[in-house]
mmCIF file of C-alpha atoms in Angstrom:
data_model
loop_
_atom_site.group_PDB
_atom_site.id
_atom_site.type_symbol
_atom_site.label_atom_id
_atom_site.label_comp_id
_atom_site.label_asym_id
_atom_site.label_seq_id
_atom_site.Cartn_x
_atom_site.Cartn_y
_atom_site.Cartn_z
ATOM 1 C CA LEU A 611 -0.409 -0.299 0.081
ATOM 2 C CA GLU A 612 1.157 2.877 -0.950
ATOM 3 C CA SER A 613 -0.179 5.006 1.510
ATOM 4 C CA LEU A 614 0.689 3.028 4.466
ATOM 5 C CA ASP A 615 2.591 4.233 7.191
ATOM 6 C CA LEU A 616 3.819 2.190 9.895
ATOM 7 C CA SER A 617 6.704 4.757 11.309
ATOM 8 C CA ALA A 618 4.585 6.850 13.930
ATOM 9 C CA VAL A 619 2.443 3.818 15.168
ATOM 10 C CA GLY A 620 3.758 2.327 18.383
ATOM 11 C CA THR A 621 4.082 -1.153 20.173
ATOM 12 C CA LYS A 622 3.441 -2.483 23.298
ATOM 13 C CA GLY A 623 4.699 -4.990 25.530
ATOM 14 C CA ASP A 624 3.926 -8.160 23.502
ATOM 15 C CA GLY A 625 6.317 -6.207 20.600
ATOM 16 C CA ASP A 626 2.799 -6.109 18.057
ATOM 17 C CA PHE A 627 1.264 -2.770 17.418
ATOM 18 C CA LYS A 628 -1.148 -0.466 19.663
ATOM 19 C CA GLU A 629 -4.400 -0.940 18.342
ATOM 20 C CA GLY A 630 -5.569 2.545 18.914
ATOM 21 C CA GLU A 631 -1.917 3.688 16.123
ATOM 22 C CA LEU A 632 -3.027 0.990 14.317
ATOM 23 C CA ALA A 633 -6.091 1.350 13.693
ATOM 24 C CA GLU A 634 -6.167 5.854 13.364
ATOM 25 C CA VAL A 635 -3.948 4.784 10.494
ATOM 26 C CA MET A 636 -6.200 1.822 8.091
ATOM 27 C CA GLU A 637 -8.531 4.432 9.188
ATOM 28 C CA ASP A 638 -7.316 6.803 6.233
ATOM 29 C CA GLU A 639 -9.144 7.580 3.207
ATOM 30 C CA ARG A 640 -6.738 6.592 0.984
ATOM 31 C CA VAL A 641 -5.996 3.421 3.213
ATOM 32 C CA ILE A 642 -8.994 1.777 2.888
ATOM 33 C CA CYS A 643 -9.578 3.305 -1.121
ATOM 34 C CA GLU A 644 -6.407 1.039 -1.435
ATOM 35 C CA VAL A 645 -6.681 -2.174 0.571
ATOM 36 C CA ALA A 646 -10.107 -2.606 -1.333
ATOM 37 C CA GLU A 647 -9.112 -1.638 -4.782
ATOM 38 C CA ILE A 648 -6.081 -4.222 -3.653
ATOM 39 C CA THR A 649 -8.965 -6.913 -2.834
ATOM 40 C CA ALA A 650 -11.170 -6.877 -4.982
ATOM 41 C CA SER A 651 -8.076 -7.132 -8.280
ATOM 42 C CA GLU A 652 -6.931 -9.289 -6.120
ATOM 43 C CA SER A 653 -9.965 -11.646 -5.265
ATOM 44 C CA PHE A 654 -10.879 -13.274 -8.738
ATOM 45 C CA SER A 655 -8.978 -16.792 -10.198
ATOM 46 C CA HIS A 656 -9.167 -17.247 -13.306
ATOM 47 C CA GLY A 657 -12.195 -14.805 -14.003
ATOM 48 C CA ARG A 658 -14.147 -16.738 -10.843
ATOM 49 C CA PRO A 659 -14.680 -15.061 -7.671
ATOM 50 C CA LEU A 660 -12.260 -16.278 -4.778
ATOM 51 C CA LYS A 661 -14.223 -17.035 -1.955
ATOM 52 C CA THR A 662 -12.486 -13.835 -0.141
ATOM 53 C CA VAL A 663 -11.858 -12.620 3.879
ATOM 54 C CA GLY A 664 -10.226 -9.122 5.340
ATOM 55 C CA TYR A 665 -8.401 -9.805 8.561
ATOM 56 C CA CYS A 666 -8.969 -5.998 9.261
ATOM 57 C CA ALA A 667 -7.281 -3.501 12.352
ATOM 58 C CA SER A 668 -11.205 -1.851 13.535
ATOM 59 C CA ILE A 669 -15.047 -2.280 13.276
ATOM 60 C CA VAL A 670 -13.938 1.182 10.985
ATOM 61 C CA GLU A 671 -11.761 -0.120 8.330
ATOM 62 C CA ALA A 672 -13.702 -2.781 7.868
ATOM 63 C CA ARG A 673 -17.025 -1.283 7.319
ATOM 64 C CA ARG A 674 -15.043 1.027 5.438
ATOM 65 C CA VAL A 675 -12.901 -1.142 3.467
ATOM 66 C CA ALA A 676 -16.689 -3.329 2.999
ATOM 67 C CA HIS A 677 -18.441 -0.907 1.205
ATOM 68 C CA ARG A 678 -16.122 0.932 -0.682
ATOM 69 C CA LEU A 679 -15.801 -2.857 -2.150
ATOM 70 C CA VAL A 680 -19.392 -2.674 -2.554
ATOM 71 C CA ASP A 681 -19.420 1.318 -4.284
ATOM 72 C CA ALA A 682 -16.592 1.261 -6.008
ATOM 73 C CA HIS A 683 -16.532 -2.246 -6.968
ATOM 74 C CA GLY A 684 -19.808 -3.755 -7.839
ATOM 75 C CA LEU A 685 -18.566 -6.447 -5.701
ATOM 76 C CA LYS A 686 -20.691 -8.685 -2.577
ATOM 77 C CA ALA A 687 -18.966 -7.821 0.318
ATOM 78 C CA ASP A 688 -20.153 -7.177 4.499
ATOM 79 C CA TRP A 689 -18.367 -6.754 7.838
ATOM 80 C CA VAL A 690 -18.722 -7.843 10.817
ATOM 81 C CA CYS A 691 -16.764 -8.147 13.962
ATOM 82 C CA GLY A 692 -17.466 -9.834 18.076
ATOM 83 C CA ASP A 693 -18.919 -5.906 19.355
ATOM 84 C CA GLU A 694 -22.704 -6.704 19.609
ATOM 85 C CA ARG A 695 -23.660 -3.513 20.208
ATOM 86 C CA LEU A 696 -22.427 -3.049 16.560
ATOM 87 C CA CYS A 697 -23.517 -6.945 15.245
ATOM 88 C CA ASP A 698 -24.618 -9.182 17.488
ATOM 89 C CA ALA A 699 -24.819 -12.329 16.766
ATOM 90 C CA ARG A 700 -28.251 -13.149 14.501
ATOM 91 C CA ARG A 701 -25.942 -10.509 12.084
ATOM 92 C CA ARG A 702 -22.728 -12.406 12.646
ATOM 93 C CA HIS A 703 -24.415 -15.436 10.971
ATOM 94 C CA HIS A 704 -26.530 -14.582 7.803
ATOM 95 C CA VAL A 705 -23.252 -12.691 6.999
ATOM 96 C CA ILE A 706 -21.101 -16.024 7.352
ATOM 97 C CA THR A 707 -23.958 -17.624 6.676
ATOM 98 C CA SER A 708 -24.219 -15.922 2.903
ATOM 99 C CA LEU A 709 -20.166 -16.516 2.640
ATOM 100 C CA THR A 710 -19.398 -19.903 3.769
ATOM 101 C CA GLU A 711 -22.811 -21.840 2.356
ATOM 102 C CA ASP A 712 -24.987 -19.392 -0.153
ATOM 103 C CA PRO A 713 -22.583 -19.599 -4.150
ATOM 104 C CA ASN A 714 -25.250 -16.415 -4.901
ATOM 105 C CA GLY A 715 -23.891 -15.163 -1.947
ATOM 106 C CA LEU A 716 -21.809 -13.057 0.286
ATOM 107 C CA GLN A 717 -18.199 -13.408 -1.697
ATOM 108 C CA ILE A 718 -15.882 -10.989 0.765
ATOM 109 C CA VAL A 719 -15.686 -10.268 4.291
ATOM 110 C CA CYS A 720 -14.431 -7.901 6.084
ATOM 111 C CA ASN A 721 -13.605 -8.814 9.947
ATOM 112 C CA VAL A 722 -12.368 -8.256 13.325
ATOM 113 C CA GLY A 723 -11.626 -10.576 15.468
ATOM 114 C CA VAL A 724 -14.396 -13.080 14.684
ATOM 115 C CA LEU A 725 -12.780 -15.169 11.978
ATOM 116 C CA THR A 726 -9.462 -16.188 13.537
ATOM 117 C CA THR A 727 -9.330 -19.188 16.346
ATOM 118 C CA GLY A 728 -11.830 -21.919 15.842
ATOM 119 C CA TRP A 729 -13.496 -20.813 12.258
ATOM 120 C CA ASP A 730 -13.147 -23.094 10.186
ATOM 121 C CA PHE A 731 -14.414 -22.393 6.483
ATOM 122 C CA PRO A 732 -11.974 -25.363 4.254
ATOM 123 C CA ALA A 733 -12.971 -22.978 0.871
ATOM 124 C CA LEU A 734 -11.468 -20.466 2.091
ATOM 125 C CA GLU A 735 -9.824 -19.613 -0.993
ATOM 126 C CA HIS A 736 -8.460 -15.850 -0.582
ATOM 127 C CA ILE A 737 -7.070 -13.827 2.020
ATOM 128 C CA VAL A 738 -6.804 -10.691 2.868
ATOM 129 C CA MET A 739 -4.261 -9.069 5.380
ATOM 130 C CA ALA A 740 -5.843 -5.373 6.226
ATOM 131 C CA ARG A 741 -4.356 -5.749 9.523
ATOM 132 C CA PRO A 742 -0.776 -5.419 10.115
ATOM 133 C CA THR A 743 0.691 -7.498 12.699
ATOM 134 C CA ARG A 744 4.135 -7.812 14.553
ATOM 135 C CA SER A 745 2.356 -10.656 15.950
ATOM 136 C CA LEU A 746 3.901 -14.694 14.500
ATOM 137 C CA ALA A 747 0.791 -15.851 16.663
ATOM 138 C CA LEU A 748 -1.309 -13.931 15.584
ATOM 139 C CA PHE A 749 0.452 -14.235 11.569
ATOM 140 C CA THR A 750 0.065 -17.825 11.365
ATOM 141 C CA GLN A 751 -3.494 -18.181 13.333
ATOM 142 C CA ILE A 752 -4.510 -15.600 10.524
ATOM 143 C CA LEU A 753 -2.935 -17.737 7.713
ATOM 144 C CA GLY A 754 -4.008 -20.827 9.520
ATOM 145 C CA ARG A 755 -7.301 -19.988 8.165
ATOM 146 C CA GLY A 756 -7.493 -20.375 4.585
ATOM 147 C CA THR A 757 -4.551 -23.714 4.967
ATOM 148 C CA ARG A 758 -7.110 -26.569 5.378
ATOM 149 C CA PRO A 759 -7.771 -28.571 2.325
ATOM 150 C CA LEU A 760 -11.599 -29.286 1.751
ATOM 151 C CA GLU A 761 -13.071 -32.380 2.813
ATOM 152 C CA GLY A 762 -12.207 -35.357 1.978
ATOM 153 C CA VAL A 763 -8.911 -33.939 -0.355
ATOM 154 C CA VAL A 764 -5.704 -35.397 2.397
ATOM 155 C CA ASP A 765 -8.118 -37.361 4.996
ATOM 156 C CA PHE A 766 -7.809 -40.932 3.388
ATOM 157 C CA GLU A 767 -5.561 -44.505 4.233
ATOM 158 C CA GLY A 768 -2.470 -45.041 3.739
ATOM 159 C CA SER A 769 -1.650 -41.468 2.502
ATOM 160 C CA THR A 770 1.705 -39.748 3.311
ATOM 161 C CA PRO A 771 2.844 -35.560 2.356
ATOM 162 C CA GLU A 772 4.247 -37.139 -0.709
ATOM 163 C CA THR A 773 0.081 -38.675 -1.996
ATOM 164 C CA ARG A 774 -1.774 -35.647 0.352
ATOM 165 C CA ARG A 775 0.506 -32.568 -1.665
ATOM 166 C CA ALA A 776 -0.182 -34.290 -5.038
ATOM 167 C CA ALA A 777 -4.131 -34.459 -3.427
ATOM 168 C CA ILE A 778 -4.111 -30.449 -3.359
ATOM 169 C CA ALA A 779 -2.395 -29.215 -6.532
ATOM 170 C CA ASN A 780 -5.157 -31.700 -8.534
ATOM 171 C CA SER A 781 -8.139 -30.631 -5.393
ATOM 172 C CA ALA A 782 -10.602 -27.809 -6.697
ATOM 173 C CA LYS A 783 -8.228 -25.332 -4.198
ATOM 174 C CA PRO A 784 -4.408 -26.769 -5.095
ATOM 175 C CA PHE A 785 -4.242 -23.423 -3.290
ATOM 176 C CA VAL A 786 -4.161 -20.086 -1.147
ATOM 177 C CA LYS A 787 -3.903 -16.378 -1.992
ATOM 178 C CA VAL A 788 -2.972 -13.974 1.092
#
């Protein structure tokens, strides 16, 4: 992102960015526009839309990026967060189900702290890291959401690392885009 400058963002005791300062930088309108533009251009493979999840630094960023994807790029996008006052369980369920179960539903969901630990969607094809982090654990957790192979691809008797790699390469989801 040409407009992103993290040099003024401080770090916490654990070495990761301070949330408030990071949110302020990520909520800049130029950053929002660039995140949405890159997400829109990268959310397709061979002309086919990829099921995409964006990981954002703040609720404001998630909402703005999702709205920009809809308004400026005509994509089916929405957002979720863990704050019950802004996004209750019913809304979260509706948005996530639209992404995961409806072939004509959402293509992109921007989220803050919801689609990480414990969330499993093997068909996820594209991760947008719109939440800079210096935490290897957090980055790995987010990356792990996309590395799940499709059901039935690698869970067969007598499989070896080589046969699993070959099965993934020949599956409907041979890669995840980050």
